[in-house]
Tab-separated table of N, CA and C in Angstrom:
chain	number	residue	atom	x	y	z
J	19	MET	N	20.566	36.856	33.338
J	19	MET	CA	19.360	37.079	32.584
J	19	MET	C	18.325	37.685	33.541
J	20	SER	N	17.772	38.739	33.111
J	20	SER	CA	16.815	39.428	33.973
J	20	SER	C	15.479	38.689	34.022
J	21	LYS	N	14.697	38.984	35.058
J	21	LYS	CA	13.397	38.339	35.223
J	21	LYS	C	12.465	38.687	34.072
J	22	SER	N	12.522	39.910	33.597
J	22	SER	CA	11.624	40.304	32.495
J	22	SER	C	11.980	39.573	31.202
J	23	LEU	N	13.265	39.347	30.936
J	23	LEU	CA	13.668	38.596	29.736
J	23	LEU	C	13.206	37.136	29.840
J	24	LYS	N	13.344	36.532	31.040
J	24	LYS	CA	12.861	35.158	31.246
J	24	LYS	C	11.352	35.079	31.048
J	25	LEU	N	10.637	36.085	31.515
J	25	LEU	CA	9.179	36.116	31.367
J	25	LEU	C	8.786	36.232	29.892
J	26	ILE	N	9.496	37.055	29.131
J	26	ILE	CA	9.204	37.209	27.695
J	26	ILE	C	9.484	35.910	26.960
J	27	ILE	N	10.638	35.271	27.236
J	27	ILE	CA	10.988	34.012	26.569
J	27	ILE	C	9.972	32.927	26.924
J	28	SER	N	9.577	32.844	28.175
J	28	SER	CA	8.587	31.843	28.599
J	28	SER	C	7.236	32.094	27.926
J	29	THR	N	6.817	33.349	27.829
J	29	THR	CA	5.540	33.687	27.198
J	29	THR	C	5.563	33.325	25.712
J	30	VAL	N	6.640	33.654	25.021
J	30	VAL	CA	6.756	33.329	23.592
J	30	VAL	C	6.757	31.815	23.409
J	31	GLY	N	7.505	31.096	24.248
J	31	GLY	CA	7.546	29.630	24.159
J	31	GLY	C	6.177	29.010	24.388
J	32	LEU	N	5.458	29.499	25.379
J	32	LEU	CA	4.113	29.004	25.652
J	32	LEU	C	3.174	29.297	24.484
J	33	PHE	N	3.294	30.493	23.897
J	33	PHE	CA	2.466	30.876	22.757
J	33	PHE	C	2.720	29.942	21.565
J	34	VAL	N	3.985	29.628	21.299
J	34	VAL	CA	4.338	28.722	20.190
J	34	VAL	C	3.760	27.323	20.450
J	35	LEU	N	3.866	26.835	21.678
J	35	LEU	CA	3.313	25.505	22.001
J	35	LEU	C	1.796	25.479	21.841
J	36	VAL	N	1.115	26.540	22.230
J	36	VAL	CA	-0.349	26.602	22.082
J	36	VAL	C	-0.722	26.581	20.604
J	37	ILE	N	0.001	27.302	19.760
J	37	ILE	CA	-0.301	27.325	18.321
J	37	ILE	C	-0.058	25.954	17.709
J	38	ILE	N	1.044	25.310	18.045
J	38	ILE	CA	1.329	23.974	17.508
J	38	ILE	C	0.254	22.984	17.960
J	39	GLY	N	-0.106	23.030	19.227
J	39	GLY	CA	-1.157	22.145	19.743
J	39	GLY	C	-2.486	22.389	19.054
J	40	TRP	N	-2.813	23.652	18.820
J	40	TRP	CA	-4.066	23.986	18.156
J	40	TRP	C	-4.084	23.425	16.724
J	41	GLN	N	-2.958	23.522	15.998
J	41	GLN	CA	-2.895	23.004	14.628
J	41	GLN	C	-3.044	21.482	14.610
J	42	ILE	N	-2.443	20.794	15.553
J	42	ILE	CA	-2.566	19.330	15.606
J	42	ILE	C	-4.010	18.931	15.876
J	43	VAL	N	-4.645	19.580	16.829
J	43	VAL	CA	-6.040	19.280	17.151
J	43	VAL	C	-6.944	19.612	15.964
J	44	ASP	N	-6.684	20.732	15.304
J	44	ASP	CA	-7.490	21.144	14.150
J	44	ASP	C	-7.378	20.129	13.016
J	45	GLU	N	-6.173	19.659	12.714
J	45	GLU	CA	-5.998	18.653	11.666
J	45	GLU	C	-6.691	17.354	12.020
J	46	THR	N	-6.629	16.966	13.274
J	46	THR	CA	-7.257	15.723	13.707
J	46	THR	C	-8.772	15.808	13.613
J	47	LEU	N	-9.337	16.922	14.053
J	47	LEU	CA	-10.795	17.065	14.044
J	47	LEU	C	-11.357	17.282	12.645
J	48	ASN	N	-10.585	17.874	11.767
J	48	ASN	CA	-11.070	18.164	10.421
J	48	ASN	C	-10.648	17.130	9.396
J	49	ALA	N	-10.152	15.982	9.838
J	49	ALA	CA	-9.735	14.939	8.901
J	49	ALA	C	-10.943	14.471	8.084
J	50	GLN	N	-10.827	14.547	6.799
J	50	GLN	CA	-11.901	14.167	5.888
J	50	GLN	C	-11.673	12.732	5.424
J	51	PRO	N	-12.743	11.976	5.276
J	51	PRO	CA	-12.566	10.635	4.716
J	51	PRO	C	-12.125	10.748	3.258
J	52	LEU	N	-11.528	9.712	2.788
J	52	LEU	CA	-11.034	9.658	1.419
J	52	LEU	C	-12.204	9.795	0.448
J	53	SER	N	-12.090	10.691	-0.525
J	53	SER	CA	-13.158	10.852	-1.510
J	53	SER	C	-13.058	9.740	-2.559
J	54	LYS	N	-14.111	9.598	-3.333
J	54	LYS	CA	-14.139	8.594	-4.393
J	54	LYS	C	-13.003	8.838	-5.391
J	55	GLU	N	-12.797	10.099	-5.758
J	55	GLU	CA	-11.741	10.431	-6.729
J	55	GLU	C	-10.353	10.129	-6.158
J	56	GLN	N	-10.150	10.450	-4.880
J	56	GLN	CA	-8.856	10.168	-4.246
J	56	GLN	C	-8.602	8.663	-4.178
J	57	ALA	N	-9.646	7.905	-3.867
J	57	ALA	CA	-9.497	6.445	-3.802
J	57	ALA	C	-9.168	5.880	-5.181
J	58	MET	N	-9.858	6.379	-6.215
J	58	MET	CA	-9.591	5.895	-7.573
J	58	MET	C	-8.164	6.264	-7.999
J	59	ASP	N	-7.735	7.484	-7.690
J	59	ASP	CA	-6.366	7.902	-8.027
J	59	ASP	C	-5.343	7.031	-7.320
J	60	LYS	N	-5.608	6.715	-6.057
J	60	LYS	CA	-4.683	5.874	-5.285
J	60	LYS	C	-4.564	4.493	-5.914
J	61	ILE	N	-5.685	3.908	-6.278
J	61	ILE	CA	-5.674	2.565	-6.862
J	61	ILE	C	-4.967	2.578	-8.221
J	62	GLN	N	-5.319	3.534	-9.072
J	62	GLN	CA	-4.690	3.581	-10.400
J	62	GLN	C	-3.213	3.927	-10.297
J	63	GLY	N	-2.853	4.785	-9.364
J	63	GLY	CA	-1.452	5.135	-9.189
J	63	GLY	C	-0.617	3.983	-8.691
J	64	GLN	N	-1.236	3.133	-7.901
J	64	GLN	CA	-0.498	2.013	-7.317
J	64	GLN	C	-0.473	0.795	-8.226
J	65	TYR	N	-1.537	0.547	-8.965
J	65	TYR	CA	-1.621	-0.688	-9.749
J	65	TYR	C	-1.587	-0.475	-11.255
J	66	HIS	N	-1.707	0.731	-11.736
J	66	HIS	CA	-1.578	1.050	-13.156
J	66	HIS	C	-2.502	0.205	-14.028
J	67	GLY	N	-3.730	0.056	-13.600
J	67	GLY	CA	-4.704	-0.701	-14.381
J	67	GLY	C	-5.898	0.163	-14.712
J	68	THR	N	-6.922	-0.479	-15.253
J	68	THR	CA	-8.145	0.218	-15.614
J	68	THR	C	-9.248	-0.182	-14.642
J	69	ILE	N	-9.822	0.805	-13.975
J	69	ILE	CA	-10.912	0.532	-13.041
J	69	ILE	C	-12.181	0.330	-13.855
J	70	THR	N	-12.789	-0.846	-13.701
J	70	THR	CA	-13.998	-1.157	-14.472
J	70	THR	C	-15.271	-0.998	-13.649
J	71	ASP	N	-15.141	-0.998	-12.320
J	71	ASP	CA	-16.308	-0.823	-11.462
J	71	ASP	C	-15.842	-0.215	-10.141
J	72	PHE	N	-16.678	0.656	-9.569
J	72	PHE	CA	-16.298	1.309	-8.317
J	72	PHE	C	-17.558	1.531	-7.498
J	73	VAL	N	-17.573	0.983	-6.272
J	73	VAL	CA	-18.765	1.049	-5.426
J	73	VAL	C	-18.361	1.585	-4.054
J	74	SER	N	-19.176	2.485	-3.515
J	74	SER	CA	-18.954	3.005	-2.161
J	74	SER	C	-19.733	2.147	-1.175
J	75	MET	N	-19.036	1.627	-0.161
J	75	MET	CA	-19.662	0.837	0.897
J	75	MET	C	-19.662	1.694	2.176
J	76	ASP	N	-20.075	1.138	3.292
J	76	ASP	CA	-20.142	1.903	4.544
J	76	ASP	C	-18.797	2.515	4.932
J	77	ASP	N	-17.793	1.658	5.098
J	77	ASP	CA	-16.501	2.140	5.579
J	77	ASP	C	-15.375	1.991	4.570
J	78	HIS	N	-15.693	1.525	3.379
J	78	HIS	CA	-14.659	1.340	2.371
J	78	HIS	C	-15.236	1.457	0.957
J	79	TYR	N	-14.321	1.589	0.003
J	79	TYR	CA	-14.692	1.553	-1.412
J	79	TYR	C	-14.302	0.181	-1.943
J	80	LEU	N	-15.062	-0.318	-2.893
J	80	LEU	CA	-14.776	-1.594	-3.528
J	80	LEU	C	-14.610	-1.342	-5.021
J	81	ALA	N	-13.392	-1.544	-5.507
J	81	ALA	CA	-13.092	-1.273	-6.905
J	81	ALA	C	-12.751	-2.569	-7.618
J	82	THR	N	-13.138	-2.656	-8.867
J	82	THR	CA	-12.727	-3.748	-9.726
J	82	THR	C	-11.762	-3.147	-10.737
J	83	ILE	N	-10.566	-3.723	-10.813
J	83	ILE	CA	-9.531	-3.172	-11.681
J	83	ILE	C	-8.990	-4.273	-12.582
J	84	GLU	N	-8.771	-3.906	-13.828
J	84	GLU	CA	-8.258	-4.860	-14.804
J	84	GLU	C	-6.757	-4.646	-14.948
J	85	LEU	N	-5.985	-5.701	-14.655
J	85	LEU	CA	-4.535	-5.677	-14.791
J	85	LEU	C	-4.126	-6.738	-15.797
J	86	GLU	N	-2.848	-6.783	-16.145
J	86	GLU	CA	-2.360	-7.784	-17.098
J	86	GLU	C	-2.624	-9.204	-16.616
J	87	LYS	N	-2.498	-9.427	-15.324
J	87	LYS	CA	-2.650	-10.768	-14.771
J	87	LYS	C	-4.086	-11.147	-14.489
J	88	GLY	N	-5.018	-10.227	-14.709
J	88	GLY	CA	-6.415	-10.560	-14.489
J	88	GLY	C	-7.227	-9.418	-13.938
J	89	LEU	N	-8.424	-9.778	-13.511
J	89	LEU	CA	-9.363	-8.821	-12.944
J	89	LEU	C	-9.321	-8.962	-11.426
J	90	TYR	N	-9.142	-7.835	-10.713
J	90	TYR	CA	-8.983	-7.868	-9.266
J	90	TYR	C	-10.047	-7.006	-8.601
J	91	GLU	N	-10.408	-7.417	-7.393
J	91	GLU	CA	-11.315	-6.639	-6.562
J	91	GLU	C	-10.487	-6.084	-5.405
J	92	ILE	N	-10.538	-4.761	-5.226
J	92	ILE	CA	-9.717	-4.096	-4.217
J	92	ILE	C	-10.616	-3.323	-3.269
J	93	ALA	N	-10.395	-3.496	-1.970
J	93	ALA	CA	-11.123	-2.740	-0.952
J	93	ALA	C	-10.186	-1.681	-0.379
J	94	VAL	N	-10.628	-0.412	-0.395
J	94	VAL	CA	-9.847	0.702	0.128
J	94	VAL	C	-10.628	1.330	1.276
J	95	LEU	N	-9.985	1.433	2.446
J	95	LEU	CA	-10.638	2.023	3.614
J	95	LEU	C	-10.843	3.517	3.401
J	96	LYS	N	-12.026	4.011	3.741
J	96	LYS	CA	-12.333	5.428	3.544
J	96	LYS	C	-11.587	6.329	4.521
J	97	ASP	N	-11.380	5.858	5.750
J	97	ASP	CA	-10.800	6.747	6.753
J	97	ASP	C	-9.322	7.022	6.576
J	98	ASN	N	-8.550	6.060	6.021
J	98	ASN	CA	-7.112	6.300	5.886
J	98	ASN	C	-6.544	5.945	4.513
J	99	GLY	N	-7.376	5.460	3.596
J	99	GLY	CA	-6.923	5.156	2.245
J	99	GLY	C	-6.100	3.890	2.132
J	100	GLN	N	-6.053	3.083	3.163
J	100	GLN	CA	-5.263	1.859	3.143
J	100	GLN	C	-5.980	0.786	2.328
J	101	ILE	N	-5.186	0.016	1.559
J	101	ILE	CA	-5.727	-1.117	0.820
J	101	ILE	C	-6.007	-2.210	1.845
J	102	ALA	N	-7.275	-2.531	2.052
J	102	ALA	CA	-7.652	-3.497	3.077
J	102	ALA	C	-7.671	-4.916	2.539
J	103	ASP	N	-7.979	-5.078	1.263
J	103	ASP	CA	-8.079	-6.426	0.702
J	103	ASP	C	-7.919	-6.343	-0.805
J	104	MET	N	-7.349	-7.397	-1.373
J	104	MET	CA	-7.234	-7.487	-2.826
J	104	MET	C	-7.298	-8.949	-3.189
J	105	LYS	N	-8.171	-9.275	-4.142
J	105	LYS	CA	-8.243	-10.669	-4.591
J	105	LYS	C	-8.543	-10.721	-6.071
J	106	ARG	N	-7.968	-11.734	-6.717
J	106	ARG	CA	-8.187	-11.917	-8.148
J	106	ARG	C	-9.536	-12.581	-8.333
J	107	ILE	N	-10.355	-12.003	-9.199
J	107	ILE	CA	-11.667	-12.579	-9.454
J	107	ILE	C	-11.770	-13.186	-10.850
J	108	GLU	N	-10.744	-12.911	-11.699
J	108	GLU	CA	-10.743	-13.496	-13.044
J	108	GLU	C	-9.311	-13.533	-13.551
J	109	GLU	N	-8.946	-14.613	-14.228
J	109	GLU	CA	-7.608	-14.767	-14.780
J	109	GLU	C	-7.388	-13.797	-15.930
J	110	GLY	N	-6.112	-13.453	-16.183
J	110	GLY	CA	-5.764	-12.582	-17.293
J	110	GLY	C	-5.898	-13.298	-18.616
J	111	ALA	N	-5.875	-12.522	-19.704
J	111	ALA	CA	-6.069	-13.068	-21.045
J	111	ALA	C	-4.918	-13.955	-21.473
J	112	GLU	N	-3.680	-13.670	-21.000
J	112	GLU	CA	-2.535	-14.454	-21.449
J	112	GLU	C	-2.439	-15.818	-20.765
J	113	GLU	N	-3.286	-16.063	-19.814
J	113	GLU	CA	-3.279	-17.357	-19.142
J	113	GLU	C	-3.809	-18.433	-20.079
J	114	ASP	N	-3.365	-19.642	-19.886
J	114	ASP	CA	-3.782	-20.766	-20.697
J	114	ASP	C	-5.189	-21.206	-20.278
J	115	ASP	N	-6.158	-20.991	-21.160
J	115	ASP	CA	-7.534	-21.338	-20.843
J	115	ASP	C	-7.797	-22.839	-20.930
J	116	ASN	N	-6.868	-23.600	-21.546
J	116	ASN	CA	-7.083	-25.032	-21.700
J	116	ASN	C	-6.506	-25.844	-20.542
J	117	SER	N	-5.961	-25.180	-19.556
J	117	SER	CA	-5.381	-25.912	-18.429
J	117	SER	C	-6.494	-26.570	-17.621
J	118	PRO	N	-6.193	-27.743	-17.078
J	118	PRO	CA	-7.228	-28.430	-16.305
J	118	PRO	C	-7.551	-27.672	-15.035
J	119	GLU	N	-8.750	-27.892	-14.530
J	119	GLU	CA	-9.144	-27.236	-13.288
J	119	GLU	C	-8.350	-27.816	-12.135
J	120	PRO	N	-7.934	-26.989	-11.209
J	120	PRO	CA	-7.186	-27.510	-10.059
J	120	PRO	C	-8.108	-28.321	-9.167
J	121	PRO	N	-7.533	-29.266	-8.433
J	121	PRO	CA	-8.358	-30.010	-7.485
J	121	PRO	C	-9.003	-29.059	-6.484
J	122	ARG	N	-10.175	-29.438	-5.986
J	122	ARG	CA	-10.926	-28.538	-5.107
J	122	ARG	C	-10.236	-28.248	-3.790
J	123	ASP	N	-9.431	-29.185	-3.293
J	123	ASP	CA	-8.802	-28.946	-2.001
J	123	ASP	C	-7.533	-28.109	-2.098
J	124	GLU	N	-7.068	-27.814	-3.321
J	124	GLU	CA	-5.883	-26.978	-3.477
J	124	GLU	C	-6.306	-25.560	-3.842
J	125	LYS	N	-5.438	-24.626	-3.513
J	125	LYS	CA	-5.703	-23.243	-3.879
J	125	LYS	C	-5.516	-23.067	-5.375
J	126	THR	N	-6.304	-22.170	-5.977
J	126	THR	CA	-6.122	-21.862	-7.389
J	126	THR	C	-4.916	-20.945	-7.515
J	127	ASP	N	-4.432	-20.753	-8.744
J	127	ASP	CA	-3.278	-19.885	-8.970
J	127	ASP	C	-3.535	-18.470	-8.478
J	128	SER	N	-4.803	-18.032	-8.544
J	128	SER	CA	-5.108	-16.664	-8.120
J	128	SER	C	-4.977	-16.489	-6.618
J	129	GLU	N	-4.956	-17.607	-5.874
J	129	GLU	CA	-4.847	-17.512	-4.424
J	129	GLU	C	-3.458	-17.854	-3.924
J	130	LYS	N	-2.610	-18.415	-4.793
J	130	LYS	CA	-1.265	-18.797	-4.381
J	130	LYS	C	-0.361	-17.581	-4.359
J	131	PRO	N	0.471	-17.489	-3.343
J	131	PRO	CA	1.401	-16.361	-3.324
J	131	PRO	C	2.505	-16.548	-4.362
J	132	ILE	N	3.055	-15.437	-4.797
J	132	ILE	CA	4.198	-15.511	-5.693
J	132	ILE	C	5.387	-16.011	-4.878
J	133	THR	N	6.430	-16.427	-5.560
J	133	THR	CA	7.606	-16.918	-4.849
J	133	THR	C	8.439	-15.744	-4.348
J	134	GLU	N	9.352	-16.057	-3.435
J	134	GLU	CA	10.256	-15.038	-2.919
J	134	GLU	C	11.105	-14.454	-4.047
J	135	GLU	N	11.512	-15.318	-4.986
J	135	GLU	CA	12.319	-14.853	-6.117
J	135	GLU	C	11.524	-13.892	-6.998
J	136	GLN	N	10.228	-14.184	-7.219
J	136	GLN	CA	9.387	-13.278	-8.007
J	136	GLN	C	9.223	-11.934	-7.285
J	137	ALA	N	9.122	-11.969	-5.962
J	137	ALA	CA	9.029	-10.724	-5.189
J	137	ALA	C	10.317	-9.916	-5.336
J	138	ARG	N	11.464	-10.608	-5.311
J	138	ARG	CA	12.762	-9.931	-5.505
J	138	ARG	C	12.809	-9.251	-6.871
J	139	GLU	N	12.373	-9.985	-7.904
J	139	GLU	CA	12.401	-9.427	-9.268
J	139	GLU	C	11.500	-8.197	-9.383
J	140	SER	N	10.315	-8.271	-8.791
J	140	SER	CA	9.399	-7.118	-8.834
J	140	SER	C	10.015	-5.918	-8.128
J	141	ALA	N	10.642	-6.168	-6.976
J	141	ALA	CA	11.248	-5.074	-6.206
J	141	ALA	C	12.401	-4.438	-6.972
J	142	LEU	N	13.224	-5.272	-7.618
J	142	LEU	CA	14.372	-4.742	-8.357
J	142	LEU	C	13.959	-3.990	-9.614
J	143	LYS	N	12.759	-4.276	-10.137
J	143	LYS	CA	12.236	-3.477	-11.256
J	143	LYS	C	11.867	-2.080	-10.771
J	144	GLU	N	11.468	-1.980	-9.505
J	144	GLU	CA	11.068	-0.691	-8.933
J	144	GLU	C	12.277	0.115	-8.462
J	145	VAL	N	13.221	-0.557	-7.779
J	145	VAL	CA	14.417	0.111	-7.241
J	145	VAL	C	15.626	-0.726	-7.628
J	146	ASP	N	16.559	-0.122	-8.352
J	146	ASP	CA	17.765	-0.814	-8.779
J	146	ASP	C	18.757	-0.882	-7.617
J	147	GLY	N	19.286	-2.059	-7.328
J	147	GLY	CA	20.243	-2.218	-6.243
J	147	GLY	C	20.450	-3.678	-5.908
J	148	THR	N	20.829	-3.930	-4.660
J	148	THR	CA	21.100	-5.280	-4.182
J	148	THR	C	20.094	-5.624	-3.084
J	149	VAL	N	19.493	-6.813	-3.197
J	149	VAL	CA	18.508	-7.240	-2.206
J	149	VAL	C	19.233	-7.681	-0.942
J	150	ASP	N	18.871	-7.055	0.187
J	150	ASP	CA	19.455	-7.402	1.488
J	150	ASP	C	18.645	-8.471	2.205
J	151	ASP	N	17.313	-8.337	2.157
J	151	ASP	CA	16.469	-9.226	2.945
J	151	ASP	C	15.078	-9.280	2.325
J	152	VAL	N	14.421	-10.430	2.469
J	152	VAL	CA	13.046	-10.597	2.013
J	152	VAL	C	12.266	-11.278	3.132
J	153	ASP	N	11.169	-10.667	3.519
J	153	ASP	CA	10.300	-11.234	4.557
J	153	ASP	C	8.885	-11.363	4.005
J	154	PHE	N	8.226	-12.471	4.344
J	154	PHE	CA	6.827	-12.675	3.971
J	154	PHE	C	5.981	-12.326	5.187
J	155	GLU	N	4.990	-11.450	4.997
J	155	GLU	CA	4.158	-11.031	6.117
J	155	GLU	C	2.695	-10.976	5.701
J	156	THR	N	1.833	-11.059	6.675
J	156	THR	CA	0.396	-10.929	6.466
J	156	THR	C	-0.138	-9.931	7.477
J	157	GLU	N	-0.933	-8.970	6.974
J	157	GLU	CA	-1.507	-7.958	7.856
J	157	GLU	C	-2.934	-7.705	7.397
J	158	ASP	N	-3.881	-7.805	8.291
J	158	ASP	CA	-5.300	-7.617	7.964
J	158	ASP	C	-5.706	-8.504	6.783
J	159	GLU	N	-5.250	-9.748	6.804
J	159	GLU	CA	-5.558	-10.758	5.795
J	159	GLU	C	-4.993	-10.431	4.408
J	160	VAL	N	-4.066	-9.497	4.309
J	160	VAL	CA	-3.378	-9.188	3.065
J	160	VAL	C	-1.935	-9.658	3.217
J	161	SER	N	-1.507	-10.544	2.325
J	161	SER	CA	-0.148	-11.074	2.374
J	161	SER	C	0.751	-10.285	1.420
J	162	PHE	N	1.977	-10.071	1.851
J	162	PHE	CA	2.924	-9.314	1.041
J	162	PHE	C	4.349	-9.669	1.433
J	163	TYR	N	5.265	-9.319	0.574
J	163	TYR	CA	6.683	-9.457	0.871
J	163	TYR	C	7.238	-8.072	1.160
J	164	LEU	N	8.138	-7.998	2.130
J	164	LEU	CA	8.908	-6.784	2.366
J	164	LEU	C	10.319	-7.064	1.876
J	165	VAL	N	10.719	-6.372	0.819
J	165	VAL	CA	12.018	-6.594	0.202
J	165	VAL	C	12.887	-5.366	0.470
J	166	GLU	N	14.025	-5.584	1.135
J	166	GLU	CA	14.947	-4.491	1.406
J	166	GLU	C	16.006	-4.468	0.323
J	167	VAL	N	16.110	-3.316	-0.351
J	167	VAL	CA	17.066	-3.155	-1.447
J	167	VAL	C	18.022	-2.023	-1.087
J	168	GLU	N	19.335	-2.318	-1.179
J	168	GLU	CA	20.345	-1.303	-0.903
J	168	GLU	C	20.928	-0.823	-2.221
J	169	LYS	N	20.971	0.510	-2.360
J	169	LYS	CA	21.528	1.107	-3.579
J	169	LYS	C	23.021	1.356	-3.396
J	170	GLU	N	23.692	1.705	-4.495
J	170	GLU	CA	25.134	1.965	-4.440
J	170	GLU	C	25.480	3.136	-3.537
J	171	ASP	N	24.576	4.122	-3.425
J	171	ASP	CA	24.850	5.277	-2.567
J	171	ASP	C	24.531	4.987	-1.094
J	172	GLU	N	24.323	3.701	-0.766
J	172	GLU	CA	24.054	3.192	0.577
J	172	GLU	C	22.687	3.586	1.131
J	173	SER	N	21.835	4.186	0.321
J	173	SER	CA	20.456	4.396	0.765
J	173	SER	C	19.744	3.050	0.636
J	174	GLU	N	18.738	2.854	1.465
J	174	GLU	CA	18.046	1.571	1.493
J	174	GLU	C	16.548	1.783	1.366
J	175	ALA	N	15.940	1.016	0.472
J	175	ALA	CA	14.493	1.082	0.259
J	175	ALA	C	13.855	-0.210	0.750
J	176	THR	N	12.678	-0.086	1.332
J	176	THR	CA	11.878	-1.244	1.680
J	176	THR	C	10.670	-1.234	0.758
J	177	ILE	N	10.566	-2.271	-0.056
J	177	ILE	CA	9.507	-2.351	-1.063
J	177	ILE	C	8.506	-3.409	-0.632
J	178	GLN	N	7.243	-3.004	-0.569
J	178	GLN	CA	6.161	-3.916	-0.195
J	178	GLN	C	5.568	-4.468	-1.489
J	179	VAL	N	5.670	-5.777	-1.679
J	179	VAL	CA	5.207	-6.431	-2.899
J	179	VAL	C	4.006	-7.317	-2.550
J	180	HIS	N	2.900	-7.100	-3.243
J	180	HIS	CA	1.688	-7.893	-2.982
J	180	HIS	C	1.990	-9.360	-3.268
J	181	ALA	N	1.666	-10.240	-2.347
J	181	ALA	CA	2.035	-11.653	-2.452
J	181	ALA	C	1.235	-12.414	-3.507
J	182	ILE	N	0.112	-11.906	-3.935
J	182	ILE	CA	-0.684	-12.592	-4.951
J	182	ILE	C	-0.414	-12.026	-6.336
J	183	THR	N	-0.427	-10.725	-6.467
J	183	THR	CA	-0.307	-10.102	-7.788
J	183	THR	C	1.118	-9.776	-8.177
J	184	GLY	N	2.004	-9.608	-7.210
J	184	GLY	CA	3.373	-9.184	-7.503
J	184	GLY	C	3.477	-7.683	-7.725
J	185	GLU	N	2.365	-6.973	-7.543
J	185	GLU	CA	2.358	-5.521	-7.717
J	185	GLU	C	3.069	-4.853	-6.538
J	186	ILE	N	3.698	-3.697	-6.814
J	186	ILE	CA	4.337	-2.913	-5.774
J	186	ILE	C	3.251	-2.171	-5.003
J	187	MET	N	3.229	-2.368	-3.685
J	187	MET	CA	2.226	-1.698	-2.850
J	187	MET	C	2.767	-0.382	-2.310
J	188	THR	N	3.974	-0.395	-1.764
J	188	THR	CA	4.594	0.832	-1.248
J	188	THR	C	6.107	0.732	-1.412
J	189	VAL	N	6.741	1.898	-1.415
J	189	VAL	CA	8.199	1.994	-1.374
J	189	VAL	C	8.533	3.020	-0.307
J	190	SER	N	9.333	2.614	0.673
J	190	SER	CA	9.756	3.564	1.710
J	190	SER	C	11.280	3.556	1.768
J	191	TRP	N	11.817	4.715	2.095
J	191	TRP	CA	13.281	4.880	2.112
J	191	TRP	C	13.757	5.113	3.526
J	192	ASP	N	14.871	4.437	3.873
J	192	ASP	CA	15.538	4.677	5.146
J	192	ASP	C	16.608	5.722	4.922
J	193	ASP	N	16.825	6.510	5.927
J	193	ASP	CA	17.874	7.548	5.820
J	193	ASP	C	19.237	6.976	6.076
């Protein structure tokens, strides 16, 4: 290989690396915070409920959404769109209103996590297959189950199920 060919290949390679580096830096510097519409779309797309109230705070949005199981308050971070917190603020209509109040030292039903079996059922409604593993985890004060489901074609999905509502938070696929 001649010196001039090596010089041309090196110059082209350096040029490609500079362009790739410039695009990465440009995307990082121009990252826009999540807009109100994007946050609302994310919440409705993930929970399939009706947003009844939506407030912009300093670093997050606070939405109130009505689901079958009740009224929930959801905090969505503006910088990355992550669900930071979710809590039930009112029971759903199908709940028994005549039930006695729980003792003060026990958690109410809205604060109790769903069972592992309920998490499995929610995951299997989202992805049909066989459950391999279920783990209970808490991250940033949000509790959830990670349910691994293997399909017949041997692809595997990890489904994140909210530990309080039983709603599907994310579905990711392993190759």
